[in-house]
mmCIF file of C-alpha atoms in Angstrom:
data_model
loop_
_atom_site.group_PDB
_atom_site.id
_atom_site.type_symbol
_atom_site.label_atom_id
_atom_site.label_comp_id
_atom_site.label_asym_id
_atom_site.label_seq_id
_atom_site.Cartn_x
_atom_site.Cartn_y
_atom_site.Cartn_z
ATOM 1 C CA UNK S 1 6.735 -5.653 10.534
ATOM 2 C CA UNK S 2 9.234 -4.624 13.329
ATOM 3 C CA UNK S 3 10.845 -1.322 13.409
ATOM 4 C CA UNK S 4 14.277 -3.283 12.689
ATOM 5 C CA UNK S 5 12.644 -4.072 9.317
ATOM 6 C CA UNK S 6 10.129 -1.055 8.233
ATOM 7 C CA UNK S 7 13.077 0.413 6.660
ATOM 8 C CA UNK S 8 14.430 -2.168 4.501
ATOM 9 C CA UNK S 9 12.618 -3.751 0.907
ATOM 10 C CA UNK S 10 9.633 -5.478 1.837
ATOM 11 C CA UNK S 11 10.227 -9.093 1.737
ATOM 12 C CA UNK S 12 8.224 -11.383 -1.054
ATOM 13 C CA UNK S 13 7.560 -15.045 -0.155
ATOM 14 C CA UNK S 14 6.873 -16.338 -4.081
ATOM 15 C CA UNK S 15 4.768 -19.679 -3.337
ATOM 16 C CA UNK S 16 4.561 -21.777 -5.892
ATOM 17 C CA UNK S 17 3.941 -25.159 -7.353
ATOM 18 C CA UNK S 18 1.459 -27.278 -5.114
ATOM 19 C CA UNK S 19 -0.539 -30.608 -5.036
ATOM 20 C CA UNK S 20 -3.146 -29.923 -7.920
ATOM 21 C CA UNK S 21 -2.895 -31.277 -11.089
ATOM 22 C CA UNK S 22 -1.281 -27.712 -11.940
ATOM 23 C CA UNK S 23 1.955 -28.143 -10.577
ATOM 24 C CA UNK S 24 3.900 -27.655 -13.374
ATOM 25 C CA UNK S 25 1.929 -24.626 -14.473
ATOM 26 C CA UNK S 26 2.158 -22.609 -10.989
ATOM 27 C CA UNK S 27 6.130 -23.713 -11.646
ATOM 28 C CA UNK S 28 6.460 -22.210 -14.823
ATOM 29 C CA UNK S 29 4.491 -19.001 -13.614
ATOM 30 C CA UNK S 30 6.447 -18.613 -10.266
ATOM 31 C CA UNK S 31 9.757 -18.588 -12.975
ATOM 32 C CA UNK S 32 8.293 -15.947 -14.820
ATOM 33 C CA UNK S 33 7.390 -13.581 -11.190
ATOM 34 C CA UNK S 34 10.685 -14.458 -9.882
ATOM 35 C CA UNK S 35 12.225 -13.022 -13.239
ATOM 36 C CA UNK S 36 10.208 -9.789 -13.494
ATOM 37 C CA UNK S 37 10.519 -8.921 -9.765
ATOM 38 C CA UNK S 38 12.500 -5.887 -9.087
ATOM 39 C CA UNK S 39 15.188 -6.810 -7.015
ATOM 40 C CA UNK S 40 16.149 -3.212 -6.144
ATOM 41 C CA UNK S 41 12.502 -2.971 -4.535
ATOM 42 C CA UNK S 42 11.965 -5.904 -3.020
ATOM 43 C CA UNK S 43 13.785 -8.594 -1.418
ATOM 44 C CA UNK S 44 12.356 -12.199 -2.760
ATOM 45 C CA UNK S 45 11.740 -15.333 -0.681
ATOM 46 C CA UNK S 46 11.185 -18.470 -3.133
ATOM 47 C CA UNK S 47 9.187 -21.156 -1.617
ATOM 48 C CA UNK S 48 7.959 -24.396 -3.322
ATOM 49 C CA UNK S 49 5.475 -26.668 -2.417
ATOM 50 C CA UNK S 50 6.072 -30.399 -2.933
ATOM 51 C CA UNK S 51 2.774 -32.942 -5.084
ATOM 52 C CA UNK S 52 2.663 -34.240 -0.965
ATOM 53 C CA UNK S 53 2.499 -30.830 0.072
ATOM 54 C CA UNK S 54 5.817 -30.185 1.813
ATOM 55 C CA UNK S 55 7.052 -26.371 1.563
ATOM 56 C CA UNK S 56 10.497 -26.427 0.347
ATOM 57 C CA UNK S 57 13.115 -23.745 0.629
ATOM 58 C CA UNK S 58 13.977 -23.470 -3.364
ATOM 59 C CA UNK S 59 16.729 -22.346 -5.729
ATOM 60 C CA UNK S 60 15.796 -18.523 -6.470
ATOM 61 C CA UNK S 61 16.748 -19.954 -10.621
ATOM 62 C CA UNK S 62 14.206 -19.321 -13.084
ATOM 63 C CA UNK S 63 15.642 -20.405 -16.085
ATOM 64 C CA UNK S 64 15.226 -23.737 -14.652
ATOM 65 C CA UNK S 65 11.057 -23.253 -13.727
ATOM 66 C CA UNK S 66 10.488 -23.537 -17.376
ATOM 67 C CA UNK S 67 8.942 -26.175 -19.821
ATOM 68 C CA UNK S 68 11.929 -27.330 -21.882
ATOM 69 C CA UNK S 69 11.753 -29.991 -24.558
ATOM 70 C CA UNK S 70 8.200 -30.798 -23.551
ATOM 71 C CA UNK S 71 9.421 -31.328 -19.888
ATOM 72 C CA UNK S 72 7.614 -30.089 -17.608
ATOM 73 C CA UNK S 73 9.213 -28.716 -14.338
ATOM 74 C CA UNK S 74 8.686 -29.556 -10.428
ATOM 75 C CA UNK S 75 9.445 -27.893 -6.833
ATOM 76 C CA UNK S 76 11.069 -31.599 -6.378
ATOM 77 C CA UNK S 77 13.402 -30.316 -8.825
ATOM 78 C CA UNK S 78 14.547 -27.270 -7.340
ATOM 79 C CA UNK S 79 13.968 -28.003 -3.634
ATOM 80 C CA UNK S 80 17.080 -27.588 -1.772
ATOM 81 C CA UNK S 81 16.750 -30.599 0.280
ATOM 82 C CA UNK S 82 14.854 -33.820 -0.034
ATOM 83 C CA UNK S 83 13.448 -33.237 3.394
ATOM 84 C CA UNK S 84 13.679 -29.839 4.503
ATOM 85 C CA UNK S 85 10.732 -27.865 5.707
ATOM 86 C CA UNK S 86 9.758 -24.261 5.396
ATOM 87 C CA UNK S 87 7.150 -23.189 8.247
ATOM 88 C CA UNK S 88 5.046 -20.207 8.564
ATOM 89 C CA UNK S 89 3.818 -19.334 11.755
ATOM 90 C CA UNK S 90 0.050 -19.092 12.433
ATOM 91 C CA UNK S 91 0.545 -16.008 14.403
ATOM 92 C CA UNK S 92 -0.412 -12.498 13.079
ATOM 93 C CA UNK S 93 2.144 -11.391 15.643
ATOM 94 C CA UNK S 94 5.424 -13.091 14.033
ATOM 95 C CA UNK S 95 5.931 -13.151 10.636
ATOM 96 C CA UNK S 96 8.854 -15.251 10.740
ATOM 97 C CA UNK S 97 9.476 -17.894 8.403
ATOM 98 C CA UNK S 98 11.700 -20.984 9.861
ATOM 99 C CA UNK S 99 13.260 -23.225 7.970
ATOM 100 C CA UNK S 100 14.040 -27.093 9.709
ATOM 101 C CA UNK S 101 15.791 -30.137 8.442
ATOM 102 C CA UNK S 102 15.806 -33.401 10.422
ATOM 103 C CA UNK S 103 18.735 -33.512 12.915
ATOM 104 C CA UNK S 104 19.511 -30.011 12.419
ATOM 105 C CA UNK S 105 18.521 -26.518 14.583
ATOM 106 C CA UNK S 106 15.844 -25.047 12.852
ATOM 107 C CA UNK S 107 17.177 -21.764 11.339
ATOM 108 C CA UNK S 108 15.452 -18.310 10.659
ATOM 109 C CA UNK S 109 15.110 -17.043 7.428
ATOM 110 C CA UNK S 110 13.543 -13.622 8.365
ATOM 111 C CA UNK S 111 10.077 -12.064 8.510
ATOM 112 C CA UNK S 112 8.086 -11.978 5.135
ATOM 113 C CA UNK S 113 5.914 -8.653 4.603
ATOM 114 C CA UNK S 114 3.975 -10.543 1.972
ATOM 115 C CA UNK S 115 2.917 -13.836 -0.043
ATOM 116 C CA UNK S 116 2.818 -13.901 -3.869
ATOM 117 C CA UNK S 117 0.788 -17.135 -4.543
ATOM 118 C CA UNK S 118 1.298 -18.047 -7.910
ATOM 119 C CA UNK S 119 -0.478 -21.512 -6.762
ATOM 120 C CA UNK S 120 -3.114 -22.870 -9.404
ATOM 121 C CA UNK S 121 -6.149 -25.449 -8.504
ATOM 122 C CA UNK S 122 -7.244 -26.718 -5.334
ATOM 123 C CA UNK S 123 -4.798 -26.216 -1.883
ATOM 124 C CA UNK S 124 -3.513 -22.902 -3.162
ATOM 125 C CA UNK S 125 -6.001 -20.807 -5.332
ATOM 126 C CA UNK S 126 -9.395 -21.876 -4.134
ATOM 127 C CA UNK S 127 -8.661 -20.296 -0.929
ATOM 128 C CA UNK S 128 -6.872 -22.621 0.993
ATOM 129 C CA UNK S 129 -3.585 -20.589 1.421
ATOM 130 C CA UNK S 130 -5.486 -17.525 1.680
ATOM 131 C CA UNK S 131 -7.164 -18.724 4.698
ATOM 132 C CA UNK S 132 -3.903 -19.906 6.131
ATOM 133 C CA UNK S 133 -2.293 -16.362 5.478
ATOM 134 C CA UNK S 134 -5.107 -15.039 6.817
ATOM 135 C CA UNK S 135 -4.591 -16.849 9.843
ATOM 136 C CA UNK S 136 -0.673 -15.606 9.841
ATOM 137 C CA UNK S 137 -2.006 -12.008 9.510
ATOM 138 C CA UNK S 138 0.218 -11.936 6.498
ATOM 139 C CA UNK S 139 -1.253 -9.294 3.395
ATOM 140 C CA UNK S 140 -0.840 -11.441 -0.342
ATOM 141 C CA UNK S 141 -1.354 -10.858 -3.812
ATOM 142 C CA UNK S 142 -5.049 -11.813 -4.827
ATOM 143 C CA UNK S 143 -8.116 -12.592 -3.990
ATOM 144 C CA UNK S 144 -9.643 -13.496 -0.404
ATOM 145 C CA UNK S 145 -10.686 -17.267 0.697
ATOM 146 C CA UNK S 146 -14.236 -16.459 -0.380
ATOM 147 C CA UNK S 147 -13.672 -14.802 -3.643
ATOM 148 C CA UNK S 148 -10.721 -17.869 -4.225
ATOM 149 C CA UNK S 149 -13.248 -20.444 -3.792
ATOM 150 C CA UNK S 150 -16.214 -19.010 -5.582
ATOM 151 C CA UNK S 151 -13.282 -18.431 -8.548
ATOM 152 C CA UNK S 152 -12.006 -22.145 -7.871
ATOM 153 C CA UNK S 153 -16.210 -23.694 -7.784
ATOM 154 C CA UNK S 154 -17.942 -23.194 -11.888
ATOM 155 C CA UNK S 155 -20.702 -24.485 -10.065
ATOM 156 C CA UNK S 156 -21.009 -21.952 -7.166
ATOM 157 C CA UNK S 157 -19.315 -19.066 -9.856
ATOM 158 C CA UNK S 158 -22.115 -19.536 -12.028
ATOM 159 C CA UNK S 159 -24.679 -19.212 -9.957
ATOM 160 C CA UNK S 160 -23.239 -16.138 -8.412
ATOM 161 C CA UNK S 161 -22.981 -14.412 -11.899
ATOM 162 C CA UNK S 162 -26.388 -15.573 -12.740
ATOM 163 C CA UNK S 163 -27.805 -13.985 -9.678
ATOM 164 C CA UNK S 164 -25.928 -10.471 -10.389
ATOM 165 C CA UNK S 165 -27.825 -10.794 -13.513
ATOM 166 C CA UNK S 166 -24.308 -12.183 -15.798
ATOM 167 C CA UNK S 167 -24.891 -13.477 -18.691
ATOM 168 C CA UNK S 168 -24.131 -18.154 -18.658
ATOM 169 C CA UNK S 169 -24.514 -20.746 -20.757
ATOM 170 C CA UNK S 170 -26.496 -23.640 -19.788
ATOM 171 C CA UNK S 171 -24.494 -26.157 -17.493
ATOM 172 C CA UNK S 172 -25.539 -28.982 -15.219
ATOM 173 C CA UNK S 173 -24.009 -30.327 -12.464
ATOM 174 C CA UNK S 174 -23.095 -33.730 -11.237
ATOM 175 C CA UNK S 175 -22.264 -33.971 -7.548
ATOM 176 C CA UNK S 176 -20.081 -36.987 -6.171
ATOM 177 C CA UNK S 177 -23.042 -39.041 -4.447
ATOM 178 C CA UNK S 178 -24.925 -38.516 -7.830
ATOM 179 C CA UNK S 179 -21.973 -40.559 -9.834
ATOM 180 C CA UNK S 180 -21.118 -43.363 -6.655
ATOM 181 C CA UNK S 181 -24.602 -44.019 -6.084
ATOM 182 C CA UNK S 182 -26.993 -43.664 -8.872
ATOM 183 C CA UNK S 183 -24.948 -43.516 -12.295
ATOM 184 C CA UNK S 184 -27.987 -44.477 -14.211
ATOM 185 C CA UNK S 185 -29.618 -41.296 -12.840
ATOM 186 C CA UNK S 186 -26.932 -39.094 -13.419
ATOM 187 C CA UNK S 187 -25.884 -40.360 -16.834
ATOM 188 C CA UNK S 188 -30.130 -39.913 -17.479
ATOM 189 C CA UNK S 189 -29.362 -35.884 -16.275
ATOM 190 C CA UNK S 190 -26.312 -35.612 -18.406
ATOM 191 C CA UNK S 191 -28.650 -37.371 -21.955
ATOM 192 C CA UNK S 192 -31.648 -34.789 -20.861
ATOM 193 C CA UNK S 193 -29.454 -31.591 -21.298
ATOM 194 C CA UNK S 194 -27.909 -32.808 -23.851
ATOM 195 C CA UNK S 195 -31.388 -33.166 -25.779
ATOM 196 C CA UNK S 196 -32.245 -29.958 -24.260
ATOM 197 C CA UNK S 197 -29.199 -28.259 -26.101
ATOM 198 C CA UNK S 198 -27.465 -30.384 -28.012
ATOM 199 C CA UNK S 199 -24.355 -32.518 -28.567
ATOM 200 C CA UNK S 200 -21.461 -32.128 -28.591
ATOM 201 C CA UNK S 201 -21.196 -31.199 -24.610
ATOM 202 C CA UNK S 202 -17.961 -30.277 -22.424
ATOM 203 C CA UNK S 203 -17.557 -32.608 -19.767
ATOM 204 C CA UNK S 204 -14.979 -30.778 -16.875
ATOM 205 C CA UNK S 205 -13.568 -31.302 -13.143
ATOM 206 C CA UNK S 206 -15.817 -28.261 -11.217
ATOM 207 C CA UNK S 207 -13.131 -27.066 -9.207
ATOM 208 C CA UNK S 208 -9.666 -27.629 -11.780
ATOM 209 C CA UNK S 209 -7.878 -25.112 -14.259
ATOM 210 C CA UNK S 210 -5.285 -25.087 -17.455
ATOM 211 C CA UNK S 211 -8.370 -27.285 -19.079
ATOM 212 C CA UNK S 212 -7.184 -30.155 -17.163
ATOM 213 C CA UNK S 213 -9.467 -33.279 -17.356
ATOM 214 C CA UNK S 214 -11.155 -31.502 -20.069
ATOM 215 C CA UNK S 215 -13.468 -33.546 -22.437
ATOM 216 C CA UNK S 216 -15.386 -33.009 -25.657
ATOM 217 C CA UNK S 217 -18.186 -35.322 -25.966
ATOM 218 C CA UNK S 218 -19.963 -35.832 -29.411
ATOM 219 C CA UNK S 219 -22.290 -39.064 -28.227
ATOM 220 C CA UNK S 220 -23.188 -41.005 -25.525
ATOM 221 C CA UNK S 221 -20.365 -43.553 -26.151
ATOM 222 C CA UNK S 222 -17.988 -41.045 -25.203
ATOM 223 C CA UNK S 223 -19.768 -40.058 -22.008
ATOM 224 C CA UNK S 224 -18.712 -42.430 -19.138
ATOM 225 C CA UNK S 225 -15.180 -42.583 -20.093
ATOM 226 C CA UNK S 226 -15.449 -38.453 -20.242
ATOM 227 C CA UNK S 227 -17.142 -38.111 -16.775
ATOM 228 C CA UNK S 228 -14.225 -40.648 -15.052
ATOM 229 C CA UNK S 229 -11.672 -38.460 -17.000
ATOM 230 C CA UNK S 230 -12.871 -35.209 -15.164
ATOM 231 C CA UNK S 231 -13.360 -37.429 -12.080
ATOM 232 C CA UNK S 232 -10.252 -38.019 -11.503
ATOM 233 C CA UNK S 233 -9.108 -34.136 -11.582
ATOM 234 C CA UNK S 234 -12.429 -33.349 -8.879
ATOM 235 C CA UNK S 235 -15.448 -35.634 -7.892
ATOM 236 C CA UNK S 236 -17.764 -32.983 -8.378
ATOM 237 C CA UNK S 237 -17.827 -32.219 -12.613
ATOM 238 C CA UNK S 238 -19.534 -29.748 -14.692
ATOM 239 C CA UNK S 239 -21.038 -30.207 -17.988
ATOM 240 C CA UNK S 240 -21.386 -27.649 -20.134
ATOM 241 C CA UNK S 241 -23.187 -26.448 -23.539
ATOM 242 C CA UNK S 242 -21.477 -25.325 -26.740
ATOM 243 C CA UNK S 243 -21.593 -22.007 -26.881
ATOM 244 C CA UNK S 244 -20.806 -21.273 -31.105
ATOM 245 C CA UNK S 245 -18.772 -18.293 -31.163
ATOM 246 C CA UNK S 246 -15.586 -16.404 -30.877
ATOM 247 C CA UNK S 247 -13.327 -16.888 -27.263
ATOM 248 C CA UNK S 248 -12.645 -13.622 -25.581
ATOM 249 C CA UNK S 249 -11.011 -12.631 -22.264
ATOM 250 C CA UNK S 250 -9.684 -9.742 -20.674
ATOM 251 C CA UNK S 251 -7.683 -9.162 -17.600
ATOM 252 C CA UNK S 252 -9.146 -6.888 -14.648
ATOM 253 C CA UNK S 253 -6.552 -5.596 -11.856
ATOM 254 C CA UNK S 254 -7.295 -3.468 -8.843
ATOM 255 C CA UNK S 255 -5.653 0.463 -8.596
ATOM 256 C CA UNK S 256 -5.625 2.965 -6.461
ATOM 257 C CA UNK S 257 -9.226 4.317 -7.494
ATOM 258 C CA UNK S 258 -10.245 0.430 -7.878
ATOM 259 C CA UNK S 259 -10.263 -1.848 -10.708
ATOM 260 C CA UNK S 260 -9.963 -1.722 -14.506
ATOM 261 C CA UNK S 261 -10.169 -3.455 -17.193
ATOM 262 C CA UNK S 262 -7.467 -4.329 -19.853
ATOM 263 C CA UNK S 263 -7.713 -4.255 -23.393
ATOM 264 C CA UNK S 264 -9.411 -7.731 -24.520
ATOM 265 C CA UNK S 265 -7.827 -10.654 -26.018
ATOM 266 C CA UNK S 266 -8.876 -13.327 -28.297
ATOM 267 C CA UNK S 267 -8.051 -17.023 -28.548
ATOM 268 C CA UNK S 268 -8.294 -18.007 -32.353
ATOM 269 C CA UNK S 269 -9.687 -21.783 -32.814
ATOM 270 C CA UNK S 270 -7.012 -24.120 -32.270
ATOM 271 C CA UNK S 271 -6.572 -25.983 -35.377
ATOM 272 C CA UNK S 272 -4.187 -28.575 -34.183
ATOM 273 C CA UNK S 273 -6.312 -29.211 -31.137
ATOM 274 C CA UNK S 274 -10.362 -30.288 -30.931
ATOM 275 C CA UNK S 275 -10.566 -27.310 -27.963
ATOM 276 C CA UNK S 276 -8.113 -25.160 -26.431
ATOM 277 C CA UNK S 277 -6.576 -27.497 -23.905
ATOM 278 C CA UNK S 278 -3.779 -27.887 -21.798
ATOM 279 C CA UNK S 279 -1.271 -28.912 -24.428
ATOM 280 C CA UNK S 280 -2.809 -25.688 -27.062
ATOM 281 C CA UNK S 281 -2.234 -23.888 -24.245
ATOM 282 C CA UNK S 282 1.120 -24.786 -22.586
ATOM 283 C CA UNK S 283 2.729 -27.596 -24.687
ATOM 284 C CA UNK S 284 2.174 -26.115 -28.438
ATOM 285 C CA UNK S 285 2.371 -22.309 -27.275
ATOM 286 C CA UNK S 286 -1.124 -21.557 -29.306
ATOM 287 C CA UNK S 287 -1.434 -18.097 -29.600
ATOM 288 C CA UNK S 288 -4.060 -15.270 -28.839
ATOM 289 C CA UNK S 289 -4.820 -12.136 -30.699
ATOM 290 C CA UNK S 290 -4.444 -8.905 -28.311
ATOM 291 C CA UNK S 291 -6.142 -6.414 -28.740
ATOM 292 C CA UNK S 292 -9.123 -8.407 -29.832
ATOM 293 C CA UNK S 293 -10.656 -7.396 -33.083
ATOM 294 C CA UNK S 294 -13.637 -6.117 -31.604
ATOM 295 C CA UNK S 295 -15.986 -2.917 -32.445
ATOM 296 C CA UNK S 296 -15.139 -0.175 -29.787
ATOM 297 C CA UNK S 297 -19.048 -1.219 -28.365
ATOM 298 C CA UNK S 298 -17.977 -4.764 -28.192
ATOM 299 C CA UNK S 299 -14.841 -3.920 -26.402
ATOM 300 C CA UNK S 300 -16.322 -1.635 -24.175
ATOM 301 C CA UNK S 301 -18.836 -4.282 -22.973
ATOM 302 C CA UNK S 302 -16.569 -6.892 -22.063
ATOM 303 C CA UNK S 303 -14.816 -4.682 -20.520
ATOM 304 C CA UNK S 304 -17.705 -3.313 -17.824
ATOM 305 C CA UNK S 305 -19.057 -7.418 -18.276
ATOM 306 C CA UNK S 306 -15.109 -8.030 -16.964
ATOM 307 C CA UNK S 307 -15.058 -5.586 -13.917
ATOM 308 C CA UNK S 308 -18.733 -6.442 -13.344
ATOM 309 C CA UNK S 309 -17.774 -10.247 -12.529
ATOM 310 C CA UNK S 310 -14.658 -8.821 -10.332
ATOM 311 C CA UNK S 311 -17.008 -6.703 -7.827
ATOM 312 C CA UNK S 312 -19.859 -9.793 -7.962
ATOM 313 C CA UNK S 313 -17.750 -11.786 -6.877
ATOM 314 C CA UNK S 314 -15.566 -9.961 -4.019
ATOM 315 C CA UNK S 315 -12.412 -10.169 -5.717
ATOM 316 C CA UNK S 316 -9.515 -8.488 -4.856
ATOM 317 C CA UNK S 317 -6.028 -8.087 -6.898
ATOM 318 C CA UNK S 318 -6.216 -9.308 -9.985
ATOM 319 C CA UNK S 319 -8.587 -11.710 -12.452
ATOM 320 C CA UNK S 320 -8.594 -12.749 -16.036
ATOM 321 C CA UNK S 321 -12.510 -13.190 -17.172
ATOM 322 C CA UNK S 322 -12.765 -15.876 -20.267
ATOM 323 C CA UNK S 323 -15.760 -14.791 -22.303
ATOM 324 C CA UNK S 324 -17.432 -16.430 -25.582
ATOM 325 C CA UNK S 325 -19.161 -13.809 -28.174
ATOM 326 C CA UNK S 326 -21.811 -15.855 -29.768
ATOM 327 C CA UNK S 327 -22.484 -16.002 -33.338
ATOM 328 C CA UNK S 328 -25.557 -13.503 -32.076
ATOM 329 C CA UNK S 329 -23.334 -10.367 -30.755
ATOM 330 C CA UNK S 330 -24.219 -11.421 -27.358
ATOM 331 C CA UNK S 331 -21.394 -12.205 -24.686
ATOM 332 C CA UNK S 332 -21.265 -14.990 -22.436
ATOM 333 C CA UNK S 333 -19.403 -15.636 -19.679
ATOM 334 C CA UNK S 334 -17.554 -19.103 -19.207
ATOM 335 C CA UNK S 335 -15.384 -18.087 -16.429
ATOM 336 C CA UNK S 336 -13.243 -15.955 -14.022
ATOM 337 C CA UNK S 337 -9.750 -17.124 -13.144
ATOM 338 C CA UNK S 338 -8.496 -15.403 -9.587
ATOM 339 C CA UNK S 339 -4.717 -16.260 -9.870
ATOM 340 C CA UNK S 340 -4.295 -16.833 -13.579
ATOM 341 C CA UNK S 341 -1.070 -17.944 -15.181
ATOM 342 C CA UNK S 342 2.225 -15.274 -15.784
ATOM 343 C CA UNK S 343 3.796 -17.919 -18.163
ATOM 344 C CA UNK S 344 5.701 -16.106 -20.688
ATOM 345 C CA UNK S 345 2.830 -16.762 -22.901
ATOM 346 C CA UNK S 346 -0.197 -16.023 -20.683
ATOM 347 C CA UNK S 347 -2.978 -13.820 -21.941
ATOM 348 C CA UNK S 348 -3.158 -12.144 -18.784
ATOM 349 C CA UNK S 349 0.345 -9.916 -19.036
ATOM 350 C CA UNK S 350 -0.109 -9.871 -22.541
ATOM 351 C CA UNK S 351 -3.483 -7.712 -22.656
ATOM 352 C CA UNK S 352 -1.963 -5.331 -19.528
ATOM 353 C CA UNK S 353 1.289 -5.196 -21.897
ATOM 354 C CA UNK S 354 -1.396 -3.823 -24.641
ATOM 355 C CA UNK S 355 -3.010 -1.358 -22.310
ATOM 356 C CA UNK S 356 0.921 0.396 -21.309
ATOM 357 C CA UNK S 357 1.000 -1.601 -18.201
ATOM 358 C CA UNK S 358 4.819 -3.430 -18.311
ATOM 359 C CA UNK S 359 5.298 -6.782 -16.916
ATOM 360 C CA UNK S 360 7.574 -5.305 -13.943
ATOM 361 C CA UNK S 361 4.955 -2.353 -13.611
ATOM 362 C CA UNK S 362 2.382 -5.194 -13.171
ATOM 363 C CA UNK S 363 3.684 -7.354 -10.268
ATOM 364 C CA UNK S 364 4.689 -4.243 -8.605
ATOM 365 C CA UNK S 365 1.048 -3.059 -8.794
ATOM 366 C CA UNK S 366 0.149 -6.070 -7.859
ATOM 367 C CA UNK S 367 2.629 -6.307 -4.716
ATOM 368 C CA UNK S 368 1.479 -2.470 -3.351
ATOM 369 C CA UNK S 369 -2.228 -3.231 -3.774
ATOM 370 C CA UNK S 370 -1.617 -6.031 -1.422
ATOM 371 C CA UNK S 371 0.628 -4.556 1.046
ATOM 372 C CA UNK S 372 -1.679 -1.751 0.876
ATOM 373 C CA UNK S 373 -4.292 -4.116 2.445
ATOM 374 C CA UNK S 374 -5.092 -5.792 5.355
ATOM 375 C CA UNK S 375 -5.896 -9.223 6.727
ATOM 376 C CA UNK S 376 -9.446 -10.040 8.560
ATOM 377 C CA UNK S 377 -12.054 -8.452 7.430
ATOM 378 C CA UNK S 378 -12.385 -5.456 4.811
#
């Protein structure tokens, strides 16, 4: 930052919205930041990214990032031109962020001190962006691009856990070439575990969130039309066990003596739904139970099994780790989310509400622990 600068707010660039099947969702959140950012702190660059991946210069309007009447919103929405680019420089030594239109003299809009990424799915949370910020020397909210892709990959999270001795539930994989060139063989994988554990299975895109492409399987009839489903979210899918139990998470976010875990959360079976899916989640508002009704022992072990998956797998900023307590008092872990949602209704400010952390208090936190940071290699 130039000396011109060091003494004014340090400037936020909120990216949001995206070419995953998330869009919507990273709109919604990116409403929610833009709202709970303190203005009198920080000066607040919005910046939307277009389904064809075009940054747009956006209206700074939350009220209108929200899911109304079912609707969900876009950037195309709020971009303030149809064509209109927003460009960051890849050079750590100028952080300033130009803004061009066709026709027209590209125009400054200032130097940005850092990136909020409220991006979800592939090309903004699985560590595409970071490696592009990293590339800008710009600090951001979050995780780094190996941490964001091992978050982004069930497949390669998984096996990470499992080798720092986590506790998973049996999965299998089924890579692209598997599918394209010998379905029989695959489909013959995806019968074998299922007579190793059981049916019904979860069929899922490896490397999507918000339980998009999501299916439930209860036979084999159900099973092609299930893998194409997830297919067309990711290539590579994941199929999954049930694990019988109760759904836990709980939100981990890094201090100034390192991270800690929140008070945990519980998602109550969805009675409307056959899982908790996208619309449970987002659509129909279904609603978790924080604090969890867990025995302090319980509570205390997701809590170290919550931190425990931050550190294993390098994470930095933030995380929300989804859990399932079997019917056995053991905990599982399903997954860790790196940039999870800050809808109005997302677990994630909800359980740091419940441990005395404020929404404000929490994007602040999470805005100094990244300016506190640097780029490259730490």
């Amino acid at each position: 930052m130039s000396s011109e600068t060091s003494s004014q707010k340090p400037r936020v660039a909120v990216v949001f919205g995206g070419r995953s099947s998330e869009h919507a969702i990273s709109v919604v959140t990116a409403g929610a930041v833009l709202a709970a950012i303190d203005r009198d702190k920080y000066d607040v660059l919005p910046i939307g990214i277009t389904t064809d991946g075009r940054w747009a210069l956006t209206a700074d309007d939350p009220a209108r990032m929200a899911i109304t009447d079912r609707r969900l919103p876009s950037v195309a929405q709020l971009a303030e031109s149809t064509d209109g680019a927003v460009v960051l420089p890849v050079d750590p030594t100028n952080r300033e962020v130009v803004y061009s239109e066709p026709g027209s003299v590209p125009k400054a809009l200032g130097e940005v001190d850092v990136v909020f990424p409220v991006l979800h799915g592939p090309y903004g949370e699985d560590g595409t962006l970071q490696g592009l910020l990293e590339l800008s020397g710009v600090p951001y909210v979050g995780s780094g691009v190996l941490a964001s892709a091992v978050g982004q990959d069930k497949d390669y999270m998984k096996r990470v856990f499992a080798s720092f001795g986590l506790p998973v539930g049996p999965y299998e994989v089924i890579r692209p070439r598997e599918w394209e060139n010998a379905p029989a063989a695959a489909r013959k994988k995806i019968v074998d575990f299922a007579g190793e554990h059981g049916w019904p299975l979860f069929v899922k895109p490896a490397r999507a969130g918000s339980s998009m492409g999501i299916s439930k399987v209860d036979g084999l009839a159900g099973l092609d039309e299930a893998v194409e489903e997830a297919r067309s979210h990711d290539p590579k899918i994941i199929v999954e066990a049930l694990l019988r139990g109760r759904e836990i998470e709980c939100g981990v976010l890094e201090f100034e003596d390192g991270p800690r875990a929140s008070v945990p959360a519980e998602i109550p079976p969805v009675t409307a739904h056959d899982f908790y899916d996208f619309e449970a989640k987002y659509i129909d508002s279904a609603d978790g139970i924080v604090p969890a009704p867990l025995t302090p022992e319980q509570t205390a072990e997701v809590q170290e099994l919550a931190v425990a998956a931050f550190e294993a797998a390098s994470c930095e900023g933030l995380v929300r780790a989804d859990f399932f307590l079997q019917d056995n008092g053991e905990f599982v872990i399903n997954e860790i989310n790196t940039l999870p949602g800050f809808t109005p209704i997302s677990m994630y400010p909800r359980m740091w509400q419940e441990s005395g952390v404020s929404y404000p208090e929490l994007i602040d936190r999470l805005l100094q622990a990244a300016l506190r940071r640097s780029t490259g290699l730490r």
